[in-house]
Amino acid sequence: MHYIIFIIKKGFIMATKTKQPLTSKQRTNRIIITAVIVTVALLIASIGGAIAYSKYLNDGGASRRLISFKTDHYKVNNSMLTYFYFTDAYNYYQNYGAYMSYMAPSQQAPDMTSSLSAQYYDYGTDSGTPQTWHEYLLNMTLSNVQGYLFYAEEAHENNFKCELDKLVNEYIDNLKKDAKSNGLSLNEHLEKFYGNTVKEKDVRAALELQYYANEYLNSVQEDLKSKLTEDDFNNYIKNNADTVNMIDYYSFSFETEIPEDMSQEDKDKADEANKTAAAALEEALNASEDKVATFKEWVSTYLTEQNNLKDEPLSEDDLKTEIETKTTETTNKTKDEKSEFSLWAFEDGRSAGEVKNINEATAKHVVYLLTNPTHIDDDPTKNVRHILITADEYGSDEKAKAKAEEVLEEYRNGKEKSEDAFDAIAEKYNEDGSSFYENVTKGTMVETFDAWIFDEAREVGDTDIVKTEYGYHVMYFSGDGVPTWKSNAQSSLVEEKLTALGEELQAKYEEELVVDQDNLLKIPDALPASAFSEPKETLGGGTTAPAETDPAETNADDTSDTSDTTSADTTEDTAA
């Protein structure tokens, strides 16, 4: 059996490797669950395009009566599953749309509004098993849904309580606000993005299951984290030496591009020239007491002299940039078994200030200055609170900025200047799904946000306004978190324990899981074309902070088929 880990990301500021934050659609209480889920025979292995999906696209009543998943206390009908599936598909498209053709073995990006059962994710050339885009995307959703059910069952068994109604109502309020801003009722808005089988009641039922499972998982994660011991951390360092231990160094490469038609004589001359220059830098460093200053000065002079010899020298600004780039220290570099320098630098007994000159290729000689031998990354992480104010919410960038200034003044003029006081204000105004970020490692947040919290002059209690591409952030600095290595260790150790827990839940609940294969085949295989008619609109989710709901429209448009809504059998057991 195959287990898949999906990690929760709350909020939208967390950046990817390219420092891109999560999309605005993910802003409000992100509900992707960390779950260990089983890929079993029930998953659609071959759907094809023969099913007449359109006959199931009615007012939702028939779809709502079709139960696709069921455990002892919970069930998921086809309207709920359609909501889960389309939401996952929209997220996938929004995150990877430009790269979908590169990600698929078929090299074919799908038309999301046409039958995905007729478009191939994998032709099966290598695997021997063709797979359509519908199968690929729906299988991900089915795996997620199994995870929700397993964790919800475990939460139910442990009599877990949470503010379920509050969480669901906040999300529904956001959907209503989005709908109203586009001149639509909520169910009209849902029909635009999910077709006419998904109504408010179905979204609520889906969210009740999803949030309940997710909140239970969050509590488990926090409990696991709190129970980690020093022995756990010491063993982590011991067992992960190659990824935990790091070095810092400077390096400069003397190299000449070698064209294919270059004569051996010219290669030898180029190699000798670079060898001589590298030896000169090595000698200068070994003779210096302040090796870093010598390195920077020597390299700067060398690059300037070389630039003066060029037929088309760099401009003064470009030369300055090149010098800054090539005299920047490389920090927190882990061991590379294929690198001669790395193997040397990680040897026992190395000390700061040692120099290594390596002939790495023809006409390429590299001089390394080791500044910090083997160590763990003990730079502190940061804890920060913020209140996000957006132009979407207040009508313009100017108004959002003014509101952020007003919120900051409300805090600064308050009777109490504390983290709790700031948090209370965040409850009123924050548009992000989370106001508190704990143990943030450097480079995790978007650039301006990251720069503010990692400013060396930052002190506990500092407040300010930081602008990002997502709006204005009223900031409160809570202080340092745990060392970076420890934060990474916590994440790894907790994930390991969650994997083990998932295996336990798999064994515990798989026998009670009932799946109706026929009903799975009736899930629509194309997203509504109306969802893509206006690209700037949010695809199937709220983008703003919870709003006060107009009582007149709370359920005004949700009058169809109220008798056959199917959700958790024991919704009352899950509410706080």
PDB file of C-alpha atoms in Angstrom, residues 284-556:
ATOM      1  CA  ALA A 284      47.985  36.048  -0.070  1.00  0.00           C
ATOM      2  CA  LEU A 285      45.361  34.386   2.101  1.00  0.00           C
ATOM      3  CA  ASN A 286      47.831  32.185   3.936  1.00  0.00           C
ATOM      4  CA  ALA A 287      50.003  35.219   4.712  1.00  0.00           C
ATOM      5  CA  SER A 288      47.115  37.337   6.002  1.00  0.00           C
ATOM      6  CA  GLU A 289      45.752  37.682   9.519  1.00  0.00           C
ATOM      7  CA  ASP A 290      42.411  39.035   8.271  1.00  0.00           C
ATOM      8  CA  LYS A 291      41.731  36.491   5.566  1.00  0.00           C
ATOM      9  CA  VAL A 292      38.183  37.593   4.730  1.00  0.00           C
ATOM     10  CA  ALA A 293      39.244  41.211   4.138  1.00  0.00           C
ATOM     11  CA  THR A 294      42.200  40.017   2.070  1.00  0.00           C
ATOM     12  CA  PHE A 295      39.970  37.729   0.004  1.00  0.00           C
ATOM     13  CA  LYS A 296      37.526  40.520  -0.821  1.00  0.00           C
ATOM     14  CA  GLU A 297      40.244  43.073  -1.601  1.00  0.00           C
ATOM     15  CA  TRP A 298      42.299  40.660  -3.719  1.00  0.00           C
ATOM     16  CA  VAL A 299      39.313  39.427  -5.762  1.00  0.00           C
ATOM     17  CA  SER A 300      38.039  42.979  -6.273  1.00  0.00           C
ATOM     18  CA  THR A 301      41.416  44.103  -7.609  1.00  0.00           C
ATOM     19  CA  TYR A 302      41.727  41.036  -9.846  1.00  0.00           C
ATOM     20  CA  LEU A 303      38.260  41.460 -11.376  1.00  0.00           C
ATOM     21  CA  THR A 304      38.881  45.158 -11.985  1.00  0.00           C
ATOM     22  CA  GLU A 305      42.192  44.444 -13.744  1.00  0.00           C
ATOM     23  CA  GLN A 306      40.643  41.700 -15.852  1.00  0.00           C
ATOM     24  CA  ASN A 307      37.758  43.963 -16.802  1.00  0.00           C
ATOM     25  CA  ASN A 308      40.180  46.652 -18.010  1.00  0.00           C
ATOM     26  CA  LEU A 309      41.702  44.122 -20.418  1.00  0.00           C
ATOM     27  CA  LYS A 310      38.392  43.335 -22.112  1.00  0.00           C
ATOM     28  CA  ASP A 311      37.497  44.707 -25.551  1.00  0.00           C
ATOM     29  CA  GLU A 312      34.043  45.513 -24.162  1.00  0.00           C
ATOM     30  CA  PRO A 313      34.498  46.078 -20.420  1.00  0.00           C
ATOM     31  CA  LEU A 314      31.610  46.030 -17.967  1.00  0.00           C
ATOM     32  CA  SER A 315      30.129  49.317 -16.873  1.00  0.00           C
ATOM     33  CA  GLU A 316      31.066  50.595 -13.438  1.00  0.00           C
ATOM     34  CA  ASP A 317      27.731  49.471 -11.988  1.00  0.00           C
ATOM     35  CA  ASP A 318      27.901  46.034 -13.606  1.00  0.00           C
ATOM     36  CA  LEU A 319      31.464  45.558 -12.404  1.00  0.00           C
ATOM     37  CA  LYS A 320      30.401  46.508  -8.880  1.00  0.00           C
ATOM     38  CA  THR A 321      27.608  43.934  -9.024  1.00  0.00           C
ATOM     39  CA  GLU A 322      29.981  41.234 -10.240  1.00  0.00           C
ATOM     40  CA  ILE A 323      32.436  41.982  -7.439  1.00  0.00           C
ATOM     41  CA  GLU A 324      29.678  41.879  -4.809  1.00  0.00           C
ATOM     42  CA  THR A 325      28.414  38.583  -6.182  1.00  0.00           C
ATOM     43  CA  LYS A 326      31.798  36.896  -6.273  1.00  0.00           C
ATOM     44  CA  THR A 327      32.857  38.079  -2.823  1.00  0.00           C
ATOM     45  CA  THR A 328      29.689  36.904  -1.073  1.00  0.00           C
ATOM     46  CA  GLU A 329      30.061  34.200   1.539  1.00  0.00           C
ATOM     47  CA  THR A 330      28.389  30.835   0.971  1.00  0.00           C
ATOM     48  CA  THR A 331      26.646  29.898   4.207  1.00  0.00           C
ATOM     49  CA  ASN A 332      25.029  26.781   5.637  1.00  0.00           C
ATOM     50  CA  LYS A 333      26.265  24.469   2.909  1.00  0.00           C
ATOM     51  CA  THR A 334      25.666  20.788   3.584  1.00  0.00           C
ATOM     52  CA  LYS A 335      28.004  17.966   2.664  1.00  0.00           C
ATOM     53  CA  ASP A 336      28.357  16.997  -0.997  1.00  0.00           C
ATOM     54  CA  GLU A 337      29.922  13.575  -1.420  1.00  0.00           C
ATOM     55  CA  LYS A 338      30.874  14.385  -5.020  1.00  0.00           C
ATOM     56  CA  SER A 339      32.798  17.556  -4.166  1.00  0.00           C
ATOM     57  CA  GLU A 340      36.506  17.322  -3.348  1.00  0.00           C
ATOM     58  CA  PHE A 341      36.315  20.567  -1.402  1.00  0.00           C
ATOM     59  CA  SER A 342      33.250  19.454   0.564  1.00  0.00           C
ATOM     60  CA  LEU A 343      34.852  16.169   1.578  1.00  0.00           C
ATOM     61  CA  TRP A 344      37.948  18.086   2.687  1.00  0.00           C
ATOM     62  CA  ALA A 345      36.006  20.781   4.536  1.00  0.00           C
ATOM     63  CA  PHE A 346      33.925  18.279   6.523  1.00  0.00           C
ATOM     64  CA  GLU A 347      36.937  16.328   7.742  1.00  0.00           C
ATOM     65  CA  ASP A 348      37.403  16.250  11.501  1.00  0.00           C
ATOM     66  CA  GLY A 349      39.776  18.887  12.824  1.00  0.00           C
ATOM     67  CA  ARG A 350      39.167  21.569  10.197  1.00  0.00           C
ATOM     68  CA  SER A 351      39.358  25.140  11.489  1.00  0.00           C
ATOM     69  CA  ALA A 352      38.294  28.579  10.311  1.00  0.00           C
ATOM     70  CA  GLY A 353      40.843  30.278   8.066  1.00  0.00           C
ATOM     71  CA  GLU A 354      42.090  27.176   6.272  1.00  0.00           C
ATOM     72  CA  VAL A 355      42.612  27.565   2.526  1.00  0.00           C
ATOM     73  CA  LYS A 356      42.201  24.948  -0.207  1.00  0.00           C
ATOM     74  CA  ASN A 357      43.267  25.353  -3.848  1.00  0.00           C
ATOM     75  CA  ILE A 358      41.712  22.754  -6.159  1.00  0.00           C
ATOM     76  CA  ASN A 359      42.218  22.105  -9.874  1.00  0.00           C
ATOM     77  CA  GLU A 360      38.631  21.145 -10.728  1.00  0.00           C
ATOM     78  CA  ALA A 361      38.889  20.962 -14.521  1.00  0.00           C
ATOM     79  CA  THR A 362      41.024  22.016 -17.463  1.00  0.00           C
ATOM     80  CA  ALA A 363      41.843  25.699 -17.015  1.00  0.00           C
ATOM     81  CA  LYS A 364      39.709  25.841 -13.864  1.00  0.00           C
ATOM     82  CA  HIS A 365      41.323  26.408 -10.474  1.00  0.00           C
ATOM     83  CA  VAL A 366      39.199  27.278  -7.443  1.00  0.00           C
ATOM     84  CA  VAL A 367      40.443  28.776  -4.180  1.00  0.00           C
ATOM     85  CA  TYR A 368      38.324  28.148  -1.074  1.00  0.00           C
ATOM     86  CA  LEU A 369      38.509  29.957   2.264  1.00  0.00           C
ATOM     87  CA  LEU A 370      36.787  28.032   5.065  1.00  0.00           C
ATOM     88  CA  THR A 371      35.245  30.547   7.472  1.00  0.00           C
ATOM     89  CA  ASN A 372      33.078  28.328   9.669  1.00  0.00           C
ATOM     90  CA  PRO A 373      33.865  24.609   9.846  1.00  0.00           C
ATOM     91  CA  THR A 374      31.336  21.897  10.622  1.00  0.00           C
ATOM     92  CA  HIS A 375      28.457  23.308  12.678  1.00  0.00           C
ATOM     93  CA  ILE A 376      24.699  23.121  12.965  1.00  0.00           C
ATOM     94  CA  ASP A 377      22.494  26.034  11.920  1.00  0.00           C
ATOM     95  CA  ASP A 378      21.722  27.596  15.277  1.00  0.00           C
ATOM     96  CA  ASP A 379      20.531  30.920  13.887  1.00  0.00           C
ATOM     97  CA  PRO A 380      17.276  31.717  15.691  1.00  0.00           C
ATOM     98  CA  THR A 381      13.960  31.447  13.928  1.00  0.00           C
ATOM     99  CA  LYS A 382      11.452  34.255  14.417  1.00  0.00           C
ATOM    100  CA  ASN A 383       7.963  34.522  15.856  1.00  0.00           C
ATOM    101  CA  VAL A 384       5.719  37.226  14.442  1.00  0.00           C
ATOM    102  CA  ARG A 385       2.114  38.376  14.454  1.00  0.00           C
ATOM    103  CA  HIS A 386       0.529  40.371  11.678  1.00  0.00           C
ATOM    104  CA  ILE A 387      -2.754  41.818  10.500  1.00  0.00           C
ATOM    105  CA  LEU A 388      -3.292  41.714   6.747  1.00  0.00           C
ATOM    106  CA  ILE A 389      -5.226  44.555   5.120  1.00  0.00           C
ATOM    107  CA  THR A 390      -5.951  44.268   1.381  1.00  0.00           C
ATOM    108  CA  ALA A 391      -7.084  46.513  -1.420  1.00  0.00           C
ATOM    109  CA  ASP A 392      -9.664  43.871  -2.360  1.00  0.00           C
ATOM    110  CA  GLU A 393     -11.353  44.379   0.987  1.00  0.00           C
ATOM    111  CA  TYR A 394     -11.177  48.177   1.147  1.00  0.00           C
ATOM    112  CA  GLY A 395     -11.551  49.116  -2.500  1.00  0.00           C
ATOM    113  CA  SER A 396      -8.125  50.506  -3.354  1.00  0.00           C
ATOM    114  CA  ASP A 397      -4.478  50.361  -2.377  1.00  0.00           C
ATOM    115  CA  GLU A 398      -4.711  53.845  -0.910  1.00  0.00           C
ATOM    116  CA  LYS A 399      -7.668  52.917   1.291  1.00  0.00           C
ATOM    117  CA  ALA A 400      -5.983  49.693   2.390  1.00  0.00           C
ATOM    118  CA  LYS A 401      -2.881  51.617   3.423  1.00  0.00           C
ATOM    119  CA  ALA A 402      -4.993  54.123   5.340  1.00  0.00           C
ATOM    120  CA  LYS A 403      -6.820  51.298   7.107  1.00  0.00           C
ATOM    121  CA  ALA A 404      -3.529  49.634   8.037  1.00  0.00           C
ATOM    122  CA  GLU A 405      -2.321  52.912   9.534  1.00  0.00           C
ATOM    123  CA  GLU A 406      -5.596  53.220  11.429  1.00  0.00           C
ATOM    124  CA  VAL A 407      -5.266  49.688  12.816  1.00  0.00           C
ATOM    125  CA  LEU A 408      -1.671  50.309  13.886  1.00  0.00           C
ATOM    126  CA  GLU A 409      -2.712  53.501  15.657  1.00  0.00           C
ATOM    127  CA  GLU A 410      -5.529  51.638  17.388  1.00  0.00           C
ATOM    128  CA  TYR A 411      -2.948  49.306  18.887  1.00  0.00           C
ATOM    129  CA  ARG A 412      -0.413  52.017  19.733  1.00  0.00           C
ATOM    130  CA  ASN A 413      -3.058  54.191  21.378  1.00  0.00           C
ATOM    131  CA  GLY A 414      -4.526  51.331  23.385  1.00  0.00           C
ATOM    132  CA  LYS A 415      -4.211  50.981  27.130  1.00  0.00           C
ATOM    133  CA  GLU A 416      -2.207  47.785  26.838  1.00  0.00           C
ATOM    134  CA  LYS A 417       0.847  47.244  24.627  1.00  0.00           C
ATOM    135  CA  SER A 418       1.191  43.484  24.524  1.00  0.00           C
ATOM    136  CA  GLU A 419       1.018  40.509  22.236  1.00  0.00           C
ATOM    137  CA  ASP A 420      -2.413  39.624  23.602  1.00  0.00           C
ATOM    138  CA  ALA A 421      -3.681  43.137  22.903  1.00  0.00           C
ATOM    139  CA  PHE A 422      -2.358  42.948  19.344  1.00  0.00           C
ATOM    140  CA  ASP A 423      -3.939  39.536  18.864  1.00  0.00           C
ATOM    141  CA  ALA A 424      -7.303  40.885  19.995  1.00  0.00           C
ATOM    142  CA  ILE A 425      -7.118  43.573  17.314  1.00  0.00           C
ATOM    143  CA  ALA A 426      -6.047  40.969  14.755  1.00  0.00           C
ATOM    144  CA  GLU A 427      -9.252  39.067  15.482  1.00  0.00           C
ATOM    145  CA  LYS A 428     -11.201  42.086  14.227  1.00  0.00           C
ATOM    146  CA  TYR A 429      -9.265  43.015  11.097  1.00  0.00           C
ATOM    147  CA  ASN A 430      -6.923  40.281   9.892  1.00  0.00           C
ATOM    148  CA  GLU A 431      -7.660  38.890   6.420  1.00  0.00           C
ATOM    149  CA  ASP A 432      -5.085  36.118   6.565  1.00  0.00           C
ATOM    150  CA  GLY A 433      -6.067  32.689   7.831  1.00  0.00           C
ATOM    151  CA  SER A 434      -3.468  32.979  10.576  1.00  0.00           C
ATOM    152  CA  SER A 435      -2.210  35.983  12.501  1.00  0.00           C
ATOM    153  CA  PHE A 436       0.689  34.169  14.181  1.00  0.00           C
ATOM    154  CA  TYR A 437       3.707  32.580  12.539  1.00  0.00           C
ATOM    155  CA  GLU A 438       5.993  30.602  14.822  1.00  0.00           C
ATOM    156  CA  ASN A 439       9.594  29.463  14.281  1.00  0.00           C
ATOM    157  CA  VAL A 440       9.899  31.086  10.872  1.00  0.00           C
ATOM    158  CA  THR A 441      13.175  30.234   9.142  1.00  0.00           C
ATOM    159  CA  LYS A 442      14.991  32.825   7.070  1.00  0.00           C
ATOM    160  CA  GLY A 443      13.869  32.937   3.462  1.00  0.00           C
ATOM    161  CA  THR A 444      10.501  31.325   4.165  1.00  0.00           C
ATOM    162  CA  MET A 445       8.383  34.457   3.908  1.00  0.00           C
ATOM    163  CA  VAL A 446       7.941  36.832   0.996  1.00  0.00           C
ATOM    164  CA  GLU A 447      10.865  39.222   0.690  1.00  0.00           C
ATOM    165  CA  THR A 448       9.758  42.406   2.465  1.00  0.00           C
ATOM    166  CA  PHE A 449       8.019  40.471   5.241  1.00  0.00           C
ATOM    167  CA  ASP A 450      11.111  38.312   5.701  1.00  0.00           C
ATOM    168  CA  ALA A 451      13.438  41.327   5.736  1.00  0.00           C
ATOM    169  CA  TRP A 452      11.440  43.015   8.496  1.00  0.00           C
ATOM    170  CA  ILE A 453      11.368  40.101  10.904  1.00  0.00           C
ATOM    171  CA  PHE A 454      15.049  39.244  10.347  1.00  0.00           C
ATOM    172  CA  ASP A 455      16.310  42.814  10.702  1.00  0.00           C
ATOM    173  CA  GLU A 456      19.168  42.627  13.225  1.00  0.00           C
ATOM    174  CA  ALA A 457      17.797  45.699  15.022  1.00  0.00           C
ATOM    175  CA  ARG A 458      14.388  44.090  15.580  1.00  0.00           C
ATOM    176  CA  GLU A 459      13.236  43.922  19.209  1.00  0.00           C
ATOM    177  CA  VAL A 460      10.327  42.230  20.938  1.00  0.00           C
ATOM    178  CA  GLY A 461       7.231  44.414  20.764  1.00  0.00           C
ATOM    179  CA  ASP A 462       8.291  46.292  17.619  1.00  0.00           C
ATOM    180  CA  THR A 463       5.371  47.260  15.396  1.00  0.00           C
ATOM    181  CA  ASP A 464       5.227  48.655  11.888  1.00  0.00           C
ATOM    182  CA  ILE A 465       3.521  48.362   8.520  1.00  0.00           C
ATOM    183  CA  VAL A 466       5.076  46.245   5.784  1.00  0.00           C
ATOM    184  CA  LYS A 467       3.789  46.194   2.230  1.00  0.00           C
ATOM    185  CA  THR A 468       3.883  43.082   0.081  1.00  0.00           C
ATOM    186  CA  GLU A 469       2.249  42.270  -3.224  1.00  0.00           C
ATOM    187  CA  TYR A 470      -0.709  40.993  -1.198  1.00  0.00           C
ATOM    188  CA  GLY A 471      -1.461  44.066   0.825  1.00  0.00           C
ATOM    189  CA  TYR A 472      -0.392  45.873   3.955  1.00  0.00           C
ATOM    190  CA  HIS A 473       0.726  43.955   7.025  1.00  0.00           C
ATOM    191  CA  VAL A 474       0.479  45.537  10.459  1.00  0.00           C
ATOM    192  CA  MET A 475       3.381  43.802  12.185  1.00  0.00           C
ATOM    193  CA  TYR A 476       4.150  42.784  15.765  1.00  0.00           C
ATOM    194  CA  PHE A 477       7.496  41.142  16.516  1.00  0.00           C
ATOM    195  CA  SER A 478       7.066  38.412  19.128  1.00  0.00           C
ATOM    196  CA  GLY A 479      10.730  37.468  19.421  1.00  0.00           C
ATOM    197  CA  ASP A 480      13.109  34.664  18.557  1.00  0.00           C
ATOM    198  CA  GLY A 481      11.943  31.107  18.161  1.00  0.00           C
ATOM    199  CA  VAL A 482      13.938  27.917  18.451  1.00  0.00           C
ATOM    200  CA  PRO A 483      17.230  27.535  16.529  1.00  0.00           C
ATOM    201  CA  THR A 484      16.790  26.821  12.829  1.00  0.00           C
ATOM    202  CA  TRP A 485      18.151  23.283  13.064  1.00  0.00           C
ATOM    203  CA  LYS A 486      15.725  22.499  15.872  1.00  0.00           C
ATOM    204  CA  SER A 487      12.769  23.851  13.916  1.00  0.00           C
ATOM    205  CA  ASN A 488      13.735  21.646  10.972  1.00  0.00           C
ATOM    206  CA  ALA A 489      14.202  18.703  13.315  1.00  0.00           C
ATOM    207  CA  GLN A 490      10.768  19.263  14.875  1.00  0.00           C
ATOM    208  CA  SER A 491       9.123  19.231  11.462  1.00  0.00           C
ATOM    209  CA  SER A 492      10.929  16.078  10.413  1.00  0.00           C
ATOM    210  CA  LEU A 493      10.337  14.205  13.659  1.00  0.00           C
ATOM    211  CA  VAL A 494       6.653  15.141  13.822  1.00  0.00           C
ATOM    212  CA  GLU A 495       6.159  14.156  10.179  1.00  0.00           C
ATOM    213  CA  GLU A 496       7.782  10.807  10.929  1.00  0.00           C
ATOM    214  CA  LYS A 497       5.431  10.245  13.855  1.00  0.00           C
ATOM    215  CA  LEU A 498       2.426  11.310  11.782  1.00  0.00           C
ATOM    216  CA  THR A 499       3.370   8.785   9.133  1.00  0.00           C
ATOM    217  CA  ALA A 500       3.385   6.087  11.788  1.00  0.00           C
ATOM    218  CA  LEU A 501       0.039   7.343  13.099  1.00  0.00           C
ATOM    219  CA  GLY A 502      -1.391   7.268   9.600  1.00  0.00           C
ATOM    220  CA  GLU A 503      -0.386   3.653   9.213  1.00  0.00           C
ATOM    221  CA  GLU A 504      -2.169   2.895  12.468  1.00  0.00           C
ATOM    222  CA  LEU A 505      -5.332   4.670  11.321  1.00  0.00           C
ATOM    223  CA  GLN A 506      -5.140   2.853   8.010  1.00  0.00           C
ATOM    224  CA  ALA A 507      -5.120  -0.517   9.721  1.00  0.00           C
ATOM    225  CA  LYS A 508      -7.765   0.581  12.202  1.00  0.00           C
ATOM    226  CA  TYR A 509     -10.410   2.010   9.875  1.00  0.00           C
ATOM    227  CA  GLU A 510      -9.925   0.536   6.414  1.00  0.00           C
ATOM    228  CA  GLU A 511     -12.257  -2.381   7.083  1.00  0.00           C
ATOM    229  CA  GLU A 512     -15.171  -0.098   7.953  1.00  0.00           C
ATOM    230  CA  LEU A 513     -14.630   2.088   4.878  1.00  0.00           C
ATOM    231  CA  VAL A 514     -17.354   1.425   2.315  1.00  0.00           C
ATOM    232  CA  VAL A 515     -16.938   2.748  -1.212  1.00  0.00           C
ATOM    233  CA  ASP A 516     -19.516   2.707  -3.982  1.00  0.00           C
ATOM    234  CA  GLN A 517     -17.600   2.317  -7.235  1.00  0.00           C
ATOM    235  CA  ASP A 518     -20.676   2.988  -9.358  1.00  0.00           C
ATOM    236  CA  ASN A 519     -21.284   6.318  -7.646  1.00  0.00           C
ATOM    237  CA  LEU A 520     -17.670   7.339  -8.139  1.00  0.00           C
ATOM    238  CA  LEU A 521     -18.194   6.938 -11.874  1.00  0.00           C
ATOM    239  CA  LYS A 522     -20.950   9.561 -11.728  1.00  0.00           C
ATOM    240  CA  ILE A 523     -18.710  12.410 -10.595  1.00  0.00           C
ATOM    241  CA  PRO A 524     -18.565  15.132 -13.311  1.00  0.00           C
ATOM    242  CA  ASP A 525     -15.359  15.046 -15.328  1.00  0.00           C
ATOM    243  CA  ALA A 526     -15.187  18.667 -16.519  1.00  0.00           C
ATOM    244  CA  LEU A 527     -15.137  21.974 -14.678  1.00  0.00           C
ATOM    245  CA  PRO A 528     -17.846  24.507 -15.555  1.00  0.00           C
ATOM    246  CA  ALA A 529     -16.822  26.802 -18.409  1.00  0.00           C
ATOM    247  CA  SER A 530     -18.390  29.688 -16.487  1.00  0.00           C
ATOM    248  CA  ALA A 531     -15.638  29.422 -13.881  1.00  0.00           C
ATOM    249  CA  PHE A 532     -13.063  30.500 -16.438  1.00  0.00           C
ATOM    250  CA  SER A 533     -15.042  33.291 -18.073  1.00  0.00           C
ATOM    251  CA  GLU A 534     -13.517  35.971 -15.856  1.00  0.00           C
ATOM    252  CA  PRO A 535      -9.930  35.004 -14.911  1.00  0.00           C
ATOM    253  CA  LYS A 536      -9.663  37.614 -12.159  1.00  0.00           C
ATOM    254  CA  GLU A 537     -12.376  35.986 -10.083  1.00  0.00           C
ATOM    255  CA  THR A 538     -11.598  33.571  -7.321  1.00  0.00           C
ATOM    256  CA  LEU A 539     -12.041  30.009  -8.511  1.00  0.00           C
ATOM    257  CA  GLY A 540     -14.275  28.327  -6.000  1.00  0.00           C
ATOM    258  CA  GLY A 541     -13.144  29.826  -2.720  1.00  0.00           C
ATOM    259  CA  GLY A 542     -13.251  32.836  -0.458  1.00  0.00           C
ATOM    260  CA  THR A 543     -10.458  35.368  -0.701  1.00  0.00           C
ATOM    261  CA  THR A 544     -11.267  37.807   2.026  1.00  0.00           C
ATOM    262  CA  ALA A 545     -11.722  37.930   5.763  1.00  0.00           C
ATOM    263  CA  PRO A 546     -14.952  36.703   7.320  1.00  0.00           C
ATOM    264  CA  ALA A 547     -17.680  39.314   7.047  1.00  0.00           C
ATOM    265  CA  GLU A 548     -20.908  40.002   8.813  1.00  0.00           C
ATOM    266  CA  THR A 549     -23.583  38.101   6.923  1.00  0.00           C
ATOM    267  CA  ASP A 550     -26.710  39.843   5.730  1.00  0.00           C
ATOM    268  CA  PRO A 551     -29.510  37.992   7.583  1.00  0.00           C
ATOM    269  CA  ALA A 552     -31.777  38.470   4.620  1.00  0.00           C
ATOM    270  CA  GLU A 553     -29.562  36.399   2.368  1.00  0.00           C
ATOM    271  CA  THR A 554     -28.290  33.777   4.804  1.00  0.00           C
ATOM    272  CA  ASN A 555     -30.388  30.936   3.373  1.00  0.00           C
ATOM    273  CA  ALA A 556     -32.614  32.785   0.969  1.00  0.00           C
TER     274      ALA A 556
END
